């Protein structure tokens, strides 16, 4: 029962480097989300995808891009990492668009940008 | 602009006591209000949720109270236990888009 799987779990980058966080779910969910969690700031929505083929900006999209590769996979890319992007990133999915169901979260990817 | 305001930031409660966490929102289009629980090193997990057509929902020791006119909702944890020590997030969404917006979280510590 994998649920939502995120890779990598830990990553250290230098300022200006790029990287992609991978997320995959095996629950046949339609909607997928990327959040970042920072101390005192809670969970902030970066991007989301209501269904395969669509993506939309959340609260804090600047500096990020996303790809909904297929129904299972939703990746988050940092093109030129900055120290302000040091955070814990969570991917989540839910079965139905319109928020009629439970969000299932991965265990997080801890990113440090030096 | 913070769409969901959560308080307090941190809370310490004696074992057996009642823990109360409050949230307020501005967007009257919100129609789904879940609470999530997060343990250290883990992702958040759904605890309980409510829709605005009811004023209260209870599941075991956990109760959501909802006040539509005041645009407020709260989580009550009865007979709080050390195992309840975690970070709690309220959230809100409306079904016209698919965003789910979270509060800043409350770190709850239950004293043994």
CSV table of C-alpha atoms in Angstrom, one decimal, chain A residues 33 35 37 40-43 45 48 50 57 59 90 97-103 105-107, chain B residues 9 32 36 38 41-44 46 51 89 93-95 97-105:
chain,number,residue,atom,x,y,z
A,33,UNK,CA,-1.1,19.1,-5.2
A,35,UNK,CA,2.6,22.3,-0.8
A,37,UNK,CA,5.8,23.7,4.8
A,40,UNK,CA,5.2,29.4,11.4
A,41,UNK,CA,3.8,29.5,7.9
A,42,UNK,CA,1.8,26.3,7.8
A,43,UNK,CA,1.2,24.5,4.5
A,45,UNK,CA,-0.1,25.6,-1.9
A,48,UNK,CA,-2.1,21.9,-8.2
A,50,UNK,CA,-7.3,19.0,-10.9
A,57,UNK,CA,-1.1,28.1,-9.7
A,59,UNK,CA,-0.6,30.7,-3.3
A,90,UNK,CA,4.6,17.7,0.4
A,97,UNK,CA,-11.9,17.4,-8.0
A,98,UNK,CA,-14.1,19.8,-6.1
A,99,UNK,CA,-12.7,18.8,-2.8
A,100,UNK,CA,-15.3,16.3,-1.8
A,101,UNK,CA,-12.7,13.9,-0.4
A,102,UNK,CA,-9.7,13.3,1.8
A,103,UNK,CA,-6.2,14.6,0.8
A,105,UNK,CA,-0.1,13.2,1.7
A,106,UNK,CA,3.4,11.8,1.0
A,107,UNK,CA,6.0,11.8,3.7
B,9,UNK,CA,0.1,28.9,17.4
B,32,UNK,CA,-15.6,22.2,3.1
B,36,UNK,CA,-5.5,17.5,9.5
B,38,UNK,CA,0.6,15.8,11.6
B,41,UNK,CA,8.5,13.5,10.2
B,42,UNK,CA,5.2,12.6,8.6
B,43,UNK,CA,2.8,14.1,6.2
B,44,UNK,CA,-0.5,15.4,7.5
B,46,UNK,CA,-7.2,13.8,7.7
B,51,UNK,CA,-19.6,21.0,5.7
B,89,UNK,CA,-4.1,22.3,10.7
B,93,UNK,CA,-11.9,24.9,0.1
B,94,UNK,CA,-14.8,25.6,-2.3
B,95,UNK,CA,-15.8,23.3,-5.1
B,97,UNK,CA,-11.9,25.5,-7.9
B,98,UNK,CA,-9.8,22.7,-6.4
B,99,UNK,CA,-7.6,24.7,-4.1
B,100,UNK,CA,-7.4,23.5,-0.5
B,101,UNK,CA,-6.0,26.3,1.7
B,102,UNK,CA,-4.5,25.6,5.1
B,103,UNK,CA,-4.1,27.6,8.3
B,104,UNK,CA,-0.7,28.1,9.8
B,105,UNK,CA,-1.0,25.2,12.2
